Amino acid sequence: VRTLCLAALLGALRAGGTELTLELPDSAQRCFHQELESGVKFTLDYQVISGGHYDVDCYVEDPNGKTIYQETKKQYDSFSHHAEAKGVYTFCFSNEFSTFSHKIVYFDFQVGDEPPILPDMNNRVTALTQLESACVTIHEMLKAVIDSQTHYRLREAQDRSRAEELNGRVSYWSLGETLILFVVSIGQVMLLKSFFTEKRPSSGGAGT
């Protein structure tokens, strides 16, 4: 029974979906395609990890080319929808409004509802046993742990990107200050040297 419980938990945690982190260059757009059956629920979660003002354009189109979701300059968002028509759905991330900075975007695309962790769980007449209740509790806790790990992983990546950007700015500023001090020091030395340099009288004049 314990083996069955563990297998059910692992199977439920491996529900259909795709997680991906992509690099979106400036003035570029990346699109992804997924074929879905009619009535299937899908969810798209995304977040900009680094680049510019941490914003991106996103839109989703159904097989008929109809835009069912569109947001501009968003840092993060979540979109859920039930497919009304069978076919290929397209979701795109656009950075075309930016001409200088490229972005790092994370997204999670989940298809379908989460299957029950136990066989015939939705059609049961009797109450769950103590072991089955423990399986359900552990499953919910694992889901919370996975969500927390994803959240903190994205926060860590975002904070690291900001720290690296700040470190680069500080390094360039320090280098600029060093060059300015070097130039000013040389100028002061040359100016002081000119004050103490004796000017020799020019040789000339007729001697008799």
mmCIF file of C-alpha atoms in Angstrom:
data_model
loop_
_atom_site.group_PDB
_atom_site.id
_atom_site.type_symbol
_atom_site.label_atom_id
_atom_site.label_comp_id
_atom_site.label_asym_id
_atom_site.label_seq_id
_atom_site.Cartn_x
_atom_site.Cartn_y
_atom_site.Cartn_z
ATOM 1 C CA VAL A 1 0.000 0.000 0.000
ATOM 2 C CA ARG A 2 2.882 2.359 0.782
ATOM 3 C CA THR A 3 4.387 1.659 -2.639
ATOM 4 C CA LEU A 4 1.042 2.467 -4.280
ATOM 5 C CA CYS A 5 0.786 5.677 -2.284
ATOM 6 C CA LEU A 6 4.311 6.783 -3.289
ATOM 7 C CA ALA A 7 3.654 5.961 -6.938
ATOM 8 C CA ALA A 8 0.422 7.940 -6.850
ATOM 9 C CA LEU A 9 2.192 10.958 -5.372
ATOM 10 C CA LEU A 10 4.972 10.871 -7.962
ATOM 11 C CA GLY A 11 2.495 10.433 -10.789
ATOM 12 C CA ALA A 12 0.413 13.374 -9.626
ATOM 13 C CA LEU A 13 3.490 15.581 -9.336
ATOM 14 C CA ARG A 14 4.417 14.744 -12.943
ATOM 15 C CA ALA A 15 1.250 16.256 -14.397
ATOM 16 C CA GLY A 16 1.481 17.517 -17.963
ATOM 17 C CA GLY A 17 3.242 20.833 -18.341
ATOM 18 C CA THR A 18 6.315 22.685 -19.532
ATOM 19 C CA GLU A 19 8.683 25.001 -17.665
ATOM 20 C CA LEU A 20 11.211 27.008 -19.621
ATOM 21 C CA THR A 21 13.550 29.952 -19.149
ATOM 22 C CA LEU A 22 14.341 31.787 -22.373
ATOM 23 C CA GLU A 23 16.454 34.729 -23.479
ATOM 24 C CA LEU A 24 14.511 37.359 -25.387
ATOM 25 C CA PRO A 25 16.797 39.715 -27.364
ATOM 26 C CA ASP A 26 15.911 43.355 -27.899
ATOM 27 C CA SER A 27 13.394 44.020 -30.691
ATOM 28 C CA ALA A 28 12.617 40.297 -30.856
ATOM 29 C CA GLN A 29 9.649 37.982 -30.357
ATOM 30 C CA ARG A 30 9.471 34.305 -29.402
ATOM 31 C CA CYS A 31 6.389 32.147 -29.953
ATOM 32 C CA PHE A 32 5.437 28.658 -28.785
ATOM 33 C CA HIS A 33 2.734 26.332 -30.060
ATOM 34 C CA GLN A 34 0.681 23.647 -28.330
ATOM 35 C CA GLU A 35 -2.039 21.446 -29.811
ATOM 36 C CA LEU A 36 -5.020 21.108 -27.474
ATOM 37 C CA GLU A 37 -8.321 19.286 -27.462
ATOM 38 C CA SER A 38 -11.593 21.146 -27.064
ATOM 39 C CA GLY A 39 -12.572 21.743 -23.433
ATOM 40 C CA VAL A 40 -9.071 21.204 -22.034
ATOM 41 C CA LYS A 41 -7.934 23.725 -19.438
ATOM 42 C CA PHE A 42 -4.507 25.304 -19.754
ATOM 43 C CA THR A 43 -2.646 27.777 -17.563
ATOM 44 C CA LEU A 44 0.223 30.100 -18.466
ATOM 45 C CA ASP A 45 2.361 31.680 -15.734
ATOM 46 C CA TYR A 46 5.298 33.901 -16.644
ATOM 47 C CA GLN A 47 7.752 36.283 -15.023
ATOM 48 C CA VAL A 48 10.587 38.477 -16.306
ATOM 49 C CA ILE A 49 13.749 37.610 -14.385
ATOM 50 C CA SER A 50 16.148 40.239 -15.716
ATOM 51 C CA GLY A 51 16.587 42.959 -18.294
ATOM 52 C CA GLY A 52 15.454 46.560 -18.700
ATOM 53 C CA HIS A 53 12.486 47.426 -16.527
ATOM 54 C CA TYR A 54 11.586 43.739 -16.063
ATOM 55 C CA ASP A 55 8.636 43.915 -18.457
ATOM 56 C CA VAL A 56 7.487 42.048 -21.557
ATOM 57 C CA ASP A 57 4.505 41.859 -23.911
ATOM 58 C CA CYS A 58 2.552 38.607 -24.017
ATOM 59 C CA TYR A 59 -0.420 37.358 -26.012
ATOM 60 C CA VAL A 60 -2.216 34.060 -26.649
ATOM 61 C CA GLU A 61 -4.092 33.117 -29.838
ATOM 62 C CA ASP A 62 -6.536 30.283 -30.460
ATOM 63 C CA PRO A 63 -6.474 28.072 -33.615
ATOM 64 C CA ASN A 64 -8.680 30.600 -35.435
ATOM 65 C CA GLY A 65 -6.204 33.435 -34.884
ATOM 66 C CA LYS A 66 -8.359 35.114 -32.254
ATOM 67 C CA THR A 67 -6.444 36.803 -29.429
ATOM 68 C CA ILE A 68 -7.777 35.464 -26.140
ATOM 69 C CA TYR A 69 -5.157 37.099 -23.919
ATOM 70 C CA GLN A 70 -2.958 40.154 -24.388
ATOM 71 C CA GLU A 71 -0.921 42.206 -21.934
ATOM 72 C CA THR A 72 1.772 44.820 -22.543
ATOM 73 C CA LYS A 73 4.826 45.582 -20.446
ATOM 74 C CA LYS A 74 4.030 43.145 -17.633
ATOM 75 C CA GLN A 75 6.605 41.871 -15.151
ATOM 76 C CA TYR A 76 4.581 38.769 -14.289
ATOM 77 C CA ASP A 77 1.081 37.411 -14.785
ATOM 78 C CA SER A 78 -1.042 34.253 -14.851
ATOM 79 C CA PHE A 79 -3.675 33.262 -17.418
ATOM 80 C CA SER A 80 -6.075 30.294 -17.348
ATOM 81 C CA HIS A 81 -8.481 29.301 -20.103
ATOM 82 C CA HIS A 82 -10.563 26.368 -21.341
ATOM 83 C CA ALA A 83 -9.904 25.613 -24.999
ATOM 84 C CA GLU A 84 -13.078 26.298 -26.955
ATOM 85 C CA ALA A 85 -11.795 24.812 -30.206
ATOM 86 C CA LYS A 86 -9.486 21.945 -31.053
ATOM 87 C CA GLY A 87 -6.218 22.917 -32.685
ATOM 88 C CA VAL A 88 -2.886 24.626 -32.179
ATOM 89 C CA TYR A 89 -2.776 27.434 -29.624
ATOM 90 C CA THR A 90 0.019 29.996 -29.838
ATOM 91 C CA PHE A 91 1.486 32.095 -27.043
ATOM 92 C CA CYS A 92 4.185 34.667 -27.693
ATOM 93 C CA PHE A 93 6.530 36.882 -25.699
ATOM 94 C CA SER A 94 7.562 40.124 -27.355
ATOM 95 C CA ASN A 95 10.392 42.528 -26.568
ATOM 96 C CA GLU A 96 9.912 44.572 -29.732
ATOM 97 C CA PHE A 97 9.317 47.780 -27.772
ATOM 98 C CA SER A 98 12.873 47.631 -26.372
ATOM 99 C CA THR A 99 15.805 48.595 -28.598
ATOM 100 C CA PHE A 100 18.646 48.227 -26.091
ATOM 101 C CA SER A 101 17.993 45.630 -23.371
ATOM 102 C CA HIS A 102 17.341 41.924 -23.719
ATOM 103 C CA LYS A 103 15.204 40.020 -21.225
ATOM 104 C CA ILE A 104 15.285 36.674 -19.445
ATOM 105 C CA VAL A 105 11.747 35.264 -19.187
ATOM 106 C CA TYR A 106 10.520 32.252 -17.225
ATOM 107 C CA PHE A 107 7.188 30.622 -18.039
ATOM 108 C CA ASP A 108 5.221 27.595 -16.863
ATOM 109 C CA PHE A 109 2.610 26.164 -19.256
ATOM 110 C CA GLN A 110 0.298 23.586 -17.686
ATOM 111 C CA VAL A 111 -2.239 21.551 -19.674
ATOM 112 C CA GLY A 112 -5.265 19.794 -18.164
ATOM 113 C CA ASP A 113 -6.504 19.392 -14.629
ATOM 114 C CA GLU A 114 -4.402 17.643 -12.036
ATOM 115 C CA PRO A 115 -5.314 13.934 -11.918
ATOM 116 C CA PRO A 116 -6.463 12.440 -8.589
ATOM 117 C CA ILE A 117 -3.610 11.000 -6.572
ATOM 118 C CA LEU A 118 -5.616 7.867 -5.703
ATOM 119 C CA PRO A 119 -7.614 5.603 -8.069
ATOM 120 C CA ASP A 120 -11.359 6.412 -8.181
ATOM 121 C CA MET A 121 -10.860 9.099 -5.566
ATOM 122 C CA ASN A 122 -13.628 11.269 -7.014
ATOM 123 C CA ASN A 123 -16.115 8.375 -7.096
ATOM 124 C CA ARG A 124 -15.479 6.923 -3.658
ATOM 125 C CA VAL A 125 -18.415 6.248 -1.372
ATOM 126 C CA THR A 126 -16.483 5.342 1.762
ATOM 127 C CA ALA A 127 -14.249 7.697 3.691
ATOM 128 C CA LEU A 128 -10.513 7.778 3.102
ATOM 129 C CA THR A 129 -8.366 5.569 5.276
ATOM 130 C CA GLN A 130 -5.723 7.044 7.538
ATOM 131 C CA LEU A 131 -2.960 6.158 5.050
ATOM 132 C CA GLU A 132 -4.905 7.625 2.128
ATOM 133 C CA SER A 133 -5.553 10.825 4.069
ATOM 134 C CA ALA A 134 -1.830 11.017 4.830
ATOM 135 C CA CYS A 135 -1.088 10.629 1.102
ATOM 136 C CA VAL A 136 -3.403 13.538 0.272
ATOM 137 C CA THR A 137 -1.849 15.709 2.981
ATOM 138 C CA ILE A 138 1.691 14.917 1.841
ATOM 139 C CA HIS A 139 0.708 15.646 -1.753
ATOM 140 C CA GLU A 140 -0.647 19.085 -0.856
ATOM 141 C CA MET A 141 2.487 19.838 1.168
ATOM 142 C CA LEU A 142 4.740 18.787 -1.713
ATOM 143 C CA LYS A 143 2.817 21.052 -4.067
ATOM 144 C CA ALA A 144 3.320 23.948 -1.660
ATOM 145 C CA VAL A 145 7.043 23.138 -1.411
ATOM 146 C CA ILE A 146 7.409 23.033 -5.209
ATOM 147 C CA ASP A 147 5.615 26.368 -5.595
ATOM 148 C CA SER A 148 7.787 27.926 -2.884
ATOM 149 C CA GLN A 149 10.977 26.594 -4.457
ATOM 150 C CA THR A 150 9.988 28.010 -7.846
ATOM 151 C CA HIS A 151 9.137 31.369 -6.288
ATOM 152 C CA TYR A 152 12.405 31.635 -4.358
ATOM 153 C CA ARG A 153 14.437 30.392 -7.326
ATOM 154 C CA LEU A 154 13.013 33.159 -9.491
ATOM 155 C CA ARG A 155 13.550 35.751 -6.759
ATOM 156 C CA GLU A 156 17.142 34.600 -6.322
ATOM 157 C CA ALA A 157 17.786 34.833 -10.082
ATOM 158 C CA GLN A 158 16.205 38.272 -10.236
ATOM 159 C CA ASP A 159 18.152 39.565 -7.227
ATOM 160 C CA ARG A 160 21.401 38.117 -8.591
ATOM 161 C CA SER A 161 20.824 39.876 -11.912
ATOM 162 C CA ARG A 162 20.213 43.178 -10.157
ATOM 163 C CA ALA A 163 23.300 42.703 -7.977
ATOM 164 C CA GLU A 164 25.474 41.961 -11.022
ATOM 165 C CA GLU A 165 24.097 45.010 -12.814
ATOM 166 C CA LEU A 166 24.751 47.203 -9.780
ATOM 167 C CA ASN A 167 28.248 45.764 -9.405
ATOM 168 C CA GLY A 168 28.999 46.583 -13.034
ATOM 169 C CA ARG A 169 27.819 50.165 -12.591
ATOM 170 C CA VAL A 170 29.921 50.599 -9.438
ATOM 171 C CA SER A 171 32.983 49.162 -11.217
ATOM 172 C CA TYR A 172 32.610 51.523 -14.187
ATOM 173 C CA TRP A 173 32.028 54.491 -11.876
ATOM 174 C CA SER A 174 35.127 53.617 -9.836
ATOM 175 C CA LEU A 175 37.185 53.285 -13.009
ATOM 176 C CA GLY A 176 35.956 56.676 -14.221
ATOM 177 C CA GLU A 177 36.794 58.317 -10.894
ATOM 178 C CA THR A 178 40.300 56.775 -11.000
ATOM 179 C CA LEU A 179 40.932 58.164 -14.480
ATOM 180 C CA ILE A 180 39.675 61.607 -13.478
ATOM 181 C CA LEU A 181 41.907 61.660 -10.375
ATOM 182 C CA PHE A 182 44.867 60.553 -12.489
ATOM 183 C CA VAL A 183 44.310 63.317 -15.045
ATOM 184 C CA VAL A 184 43.775 65.954 -12.324
ATOM 185 C CA SER A 185 46.936 64.838 -10.507
ATOM 186 C CA ILE A 186 49.054 65.120 -13.652
ATOM 187 C CA GLY A 187 47.554 68.554 -14.376
ATOM 188 C CA GLN A 188 48.345 69.806 -10.867
ATOM 189 C CA VAL A 189 51.939 68.553 -11.068
ATOM 190 C CA MET A 190 52.490 70.248 -14.417
ATOM 191 C CA LEU A 191 50.900 73.479 -13.149
ATOM 192 C CA LEU A 192 53.084 73.564 -10.016
ATOM 193 C CA LYS A 193 56.147 72.749 -12.088
ATOM 194 C CA SER A 194 55.439 75.715 -14.326
ATOM 195 C CA PHE A 195 55.395 78.039 -11.277
ATOM 196 C CA PHE A 196 58.923 77.074 -10.185
ATOM 197 C CA THR A 197 60.554 76.894 -13.559
ATOM 198 C CA GLU A 198 62.984 79.803 -14.055
ATOM 199 C CA LYS A 199 62.782 81.538 -17.346
ATOM 200 C CA ARG A 200 66.222 82.207 -18.745
ATOM 201 C CA PRO A 201 66.743 85.578 -20.370
ATOM 202 C CA SER A 202 66.963 85.323 -24.077
ATOM 203 C CA SER A 203 70.508 85.662 -25.404
ATOM 204 C CA GLY A 204 70.899 88.613 -27.717
ATOM 205 C CA GLY A 205 71.933 92.173 -27.868
ATOM 206 C CA ALA A 206 75.162 93.565 -29.317
ATOM 207 C CA GLY A 207 78.172 93.512 -27.057
ATOM 208 C CA THR A 208 80.833 96.102 -27.491
#
